[in-house]
Tab-separated table of C-alpha atoms in Angstrom:
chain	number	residue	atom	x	y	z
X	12	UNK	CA	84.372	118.079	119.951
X	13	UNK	CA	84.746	115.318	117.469
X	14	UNK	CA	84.200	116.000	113.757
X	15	UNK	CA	81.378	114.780	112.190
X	16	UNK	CA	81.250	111.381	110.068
X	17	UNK	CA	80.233	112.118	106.751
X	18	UNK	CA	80.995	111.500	102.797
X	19	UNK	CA	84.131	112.636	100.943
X	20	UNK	CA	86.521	111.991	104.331
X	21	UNK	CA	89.555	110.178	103.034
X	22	UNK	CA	91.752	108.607	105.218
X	23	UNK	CA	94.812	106.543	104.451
X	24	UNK	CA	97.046	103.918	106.644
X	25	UNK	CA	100.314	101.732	106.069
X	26	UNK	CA	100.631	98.121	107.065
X	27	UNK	CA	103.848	95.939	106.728
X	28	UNK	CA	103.391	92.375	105.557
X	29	UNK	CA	104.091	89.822	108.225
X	30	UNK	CA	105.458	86.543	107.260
X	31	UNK	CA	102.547	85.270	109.027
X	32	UNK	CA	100.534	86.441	106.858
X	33	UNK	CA	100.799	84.524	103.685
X	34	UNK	CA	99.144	81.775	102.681
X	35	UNK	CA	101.403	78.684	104.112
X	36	UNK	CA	101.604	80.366	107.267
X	37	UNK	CA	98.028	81.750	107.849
X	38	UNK	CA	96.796	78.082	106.647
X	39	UNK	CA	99.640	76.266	107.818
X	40	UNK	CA	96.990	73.374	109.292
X	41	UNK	CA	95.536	72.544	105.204
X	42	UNK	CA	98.404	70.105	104.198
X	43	UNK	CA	97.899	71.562	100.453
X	44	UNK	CA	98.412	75.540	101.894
X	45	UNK	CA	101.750	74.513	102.821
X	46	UNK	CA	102.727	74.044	99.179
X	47	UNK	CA	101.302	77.459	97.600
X	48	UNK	CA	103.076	80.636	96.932
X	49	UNK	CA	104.338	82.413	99.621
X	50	UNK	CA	102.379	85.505	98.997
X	51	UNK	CA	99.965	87.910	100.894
X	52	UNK	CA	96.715	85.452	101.673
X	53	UNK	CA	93.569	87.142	100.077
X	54	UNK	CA	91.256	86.481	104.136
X	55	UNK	CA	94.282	88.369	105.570
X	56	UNK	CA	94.201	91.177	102.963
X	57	UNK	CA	90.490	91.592	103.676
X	58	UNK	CA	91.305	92.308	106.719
X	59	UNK	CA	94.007	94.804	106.585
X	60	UNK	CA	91.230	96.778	104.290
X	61	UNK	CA	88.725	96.431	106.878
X	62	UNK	CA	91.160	97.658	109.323
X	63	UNK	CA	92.412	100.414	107.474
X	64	UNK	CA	88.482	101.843	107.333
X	65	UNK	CA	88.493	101.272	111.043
X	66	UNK	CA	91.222	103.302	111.840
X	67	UNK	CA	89.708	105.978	109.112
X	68	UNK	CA	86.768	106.129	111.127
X	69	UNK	CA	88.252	106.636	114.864
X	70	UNK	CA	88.623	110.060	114.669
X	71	UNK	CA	84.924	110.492	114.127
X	72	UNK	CA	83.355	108.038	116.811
X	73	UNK	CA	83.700	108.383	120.864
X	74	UNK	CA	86.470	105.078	120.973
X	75	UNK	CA	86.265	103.148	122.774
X	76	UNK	CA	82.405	103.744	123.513
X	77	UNK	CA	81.407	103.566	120.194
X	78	UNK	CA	83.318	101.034	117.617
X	79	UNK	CA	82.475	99.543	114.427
X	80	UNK	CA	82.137	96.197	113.007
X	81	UNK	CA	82.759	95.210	109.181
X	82	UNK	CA	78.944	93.900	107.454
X	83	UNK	CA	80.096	93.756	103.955
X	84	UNK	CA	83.607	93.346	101.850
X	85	UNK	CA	83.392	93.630	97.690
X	86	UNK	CA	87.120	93.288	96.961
X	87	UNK	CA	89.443	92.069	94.202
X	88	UNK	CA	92.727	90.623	95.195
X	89	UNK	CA	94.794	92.389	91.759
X	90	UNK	CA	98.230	91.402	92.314
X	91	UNK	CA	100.732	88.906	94.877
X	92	UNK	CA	102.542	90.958	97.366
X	93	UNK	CA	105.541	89.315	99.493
X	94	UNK	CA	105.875	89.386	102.706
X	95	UNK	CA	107.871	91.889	104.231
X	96	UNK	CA	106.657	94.353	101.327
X	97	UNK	CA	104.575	97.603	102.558
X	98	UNK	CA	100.767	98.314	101.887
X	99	UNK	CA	99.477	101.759	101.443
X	100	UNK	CA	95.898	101.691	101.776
X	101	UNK	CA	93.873	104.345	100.818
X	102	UNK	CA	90.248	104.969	101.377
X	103	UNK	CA	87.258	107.405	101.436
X	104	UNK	CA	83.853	107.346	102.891
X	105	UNK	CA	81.079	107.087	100.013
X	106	UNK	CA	78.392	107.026	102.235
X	107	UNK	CA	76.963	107.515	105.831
X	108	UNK	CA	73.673	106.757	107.240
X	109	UNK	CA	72.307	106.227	110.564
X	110	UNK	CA	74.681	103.373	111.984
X	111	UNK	CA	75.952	102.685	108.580
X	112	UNK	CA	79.148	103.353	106.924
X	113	UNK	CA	80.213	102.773	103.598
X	114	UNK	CA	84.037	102.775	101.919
X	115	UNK	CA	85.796	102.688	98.810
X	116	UNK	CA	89.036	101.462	99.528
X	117	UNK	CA	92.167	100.647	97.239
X	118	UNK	CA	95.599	99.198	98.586
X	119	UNK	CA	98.858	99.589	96.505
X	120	UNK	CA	102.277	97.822	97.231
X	121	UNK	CA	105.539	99.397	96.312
X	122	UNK	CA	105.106	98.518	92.764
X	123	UNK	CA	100.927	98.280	91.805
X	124	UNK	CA	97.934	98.609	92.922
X	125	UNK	CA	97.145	95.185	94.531
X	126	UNK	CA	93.113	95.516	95.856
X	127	UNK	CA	90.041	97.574	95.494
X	128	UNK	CA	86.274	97.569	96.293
X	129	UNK	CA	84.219	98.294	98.817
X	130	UNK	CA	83.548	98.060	102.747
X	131	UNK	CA	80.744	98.619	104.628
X	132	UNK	CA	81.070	98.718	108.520
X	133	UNK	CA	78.160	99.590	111.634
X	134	UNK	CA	78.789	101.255	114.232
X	135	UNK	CA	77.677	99.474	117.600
X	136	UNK	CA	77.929	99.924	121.460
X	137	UNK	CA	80.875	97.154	122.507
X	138	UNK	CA	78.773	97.055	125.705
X	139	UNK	CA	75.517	96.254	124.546
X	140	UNK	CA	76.887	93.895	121.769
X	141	UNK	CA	78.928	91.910	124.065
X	142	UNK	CA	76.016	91.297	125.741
X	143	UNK	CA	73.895	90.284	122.983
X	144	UNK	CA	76.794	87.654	122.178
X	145	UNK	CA	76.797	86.074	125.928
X	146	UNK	CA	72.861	85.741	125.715
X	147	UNK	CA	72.946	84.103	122.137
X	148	UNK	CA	76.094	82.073	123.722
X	149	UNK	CA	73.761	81.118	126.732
X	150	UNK	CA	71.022	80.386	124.321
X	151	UNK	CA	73.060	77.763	122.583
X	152	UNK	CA	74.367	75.956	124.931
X	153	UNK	CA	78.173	76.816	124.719
C-alpha cells in the first residue's frame, strides 16, 4: 500500500555535475556560450530541482502509471558550482491538492547553498497524455 502524498514529506537526492552540463557545453551551438564560465548552466540546474521533486514524489504515486510533470519553477541560481562538484538537494512538499503538487526546494554544493524556490508539478496518466500530444501533433500538421 503506498503512503499517502501529503504536506510536510521531505525528501532529499544527490546529483554529480556532468561536464556537460555547464554552460559552453549545454550551449555549445551559441558561438558567445562557448566563451562563458565553465560553471553549472542555470536551464540545467532547473532541472536537476525539478528532478529531485520527481524522485521525492515516486514513492507516493503508482510509477510508472501515474507520473508527474513540472507546471511551475520560482528559483534563484545563488552561487557557480563546477563541474564535477556534488549537489545535495533538499526538498519538502508545501502543498497537495487534487493533481497538484507543490515544493520548496533548496540545493547546496560542497561549500554553499547554490539555489532555492519553489516547484510545482501535476500528476498525469503517461497514457492518456501521450495521447493528447499525438492528437495536438496530428492537429498541426507535424
Amino acid at each position: 500500500m503506498k503512503r499517502k502524498l501529503e504536506p510536510g514529506i521531505m525528501f532529499e537526492w544527490s546529483y554529480t555535475v556532468p561536464e556537460r552540463a555547464t554552460v559552453p557545453q549545454l550551449y555549445n551551438d551559441t558561438a558567445f556560450c562557448r566563451d562563458m564560465p565553465d560553471v553549472l548552466a542555470t536551464g540545467y540546474m532547473v532541472g536537476m530541482m525539478e528532478l529531485a521533486c520527481l524522485h521525492g514524489m515516486m514513492p507516493y504515486v503508482d510509477w510508472p502509471r501515474e507520473q508527474s510533470l513540472g507546471t511551475m519553477v520560482h528559483f534563484s541560481h545563488l552561487a557557480p558550482t563546477a563541474p564535477g562538484m556534488t549537489l545535495l538537494i533538499k526538498g519538502e512538499v508545501t502543498e497537495v491538492d487534487g493533481r497538484r503538487v507543490c515544493f520548496r526546494v533548496e540545493a547546496w554544493d560542497e561549500v554553499e547553498r547554490v539555489c532555492e524556490g519553489t516547484h510545482e508539478r501535476f500528476i498525469i496518466d503517461p497514457a492518456r497524455f501521450t495521447q493528447k500530444v499525438a492528437e495536438k501533433v496530428a492537429k498541426a500538421g507535424a
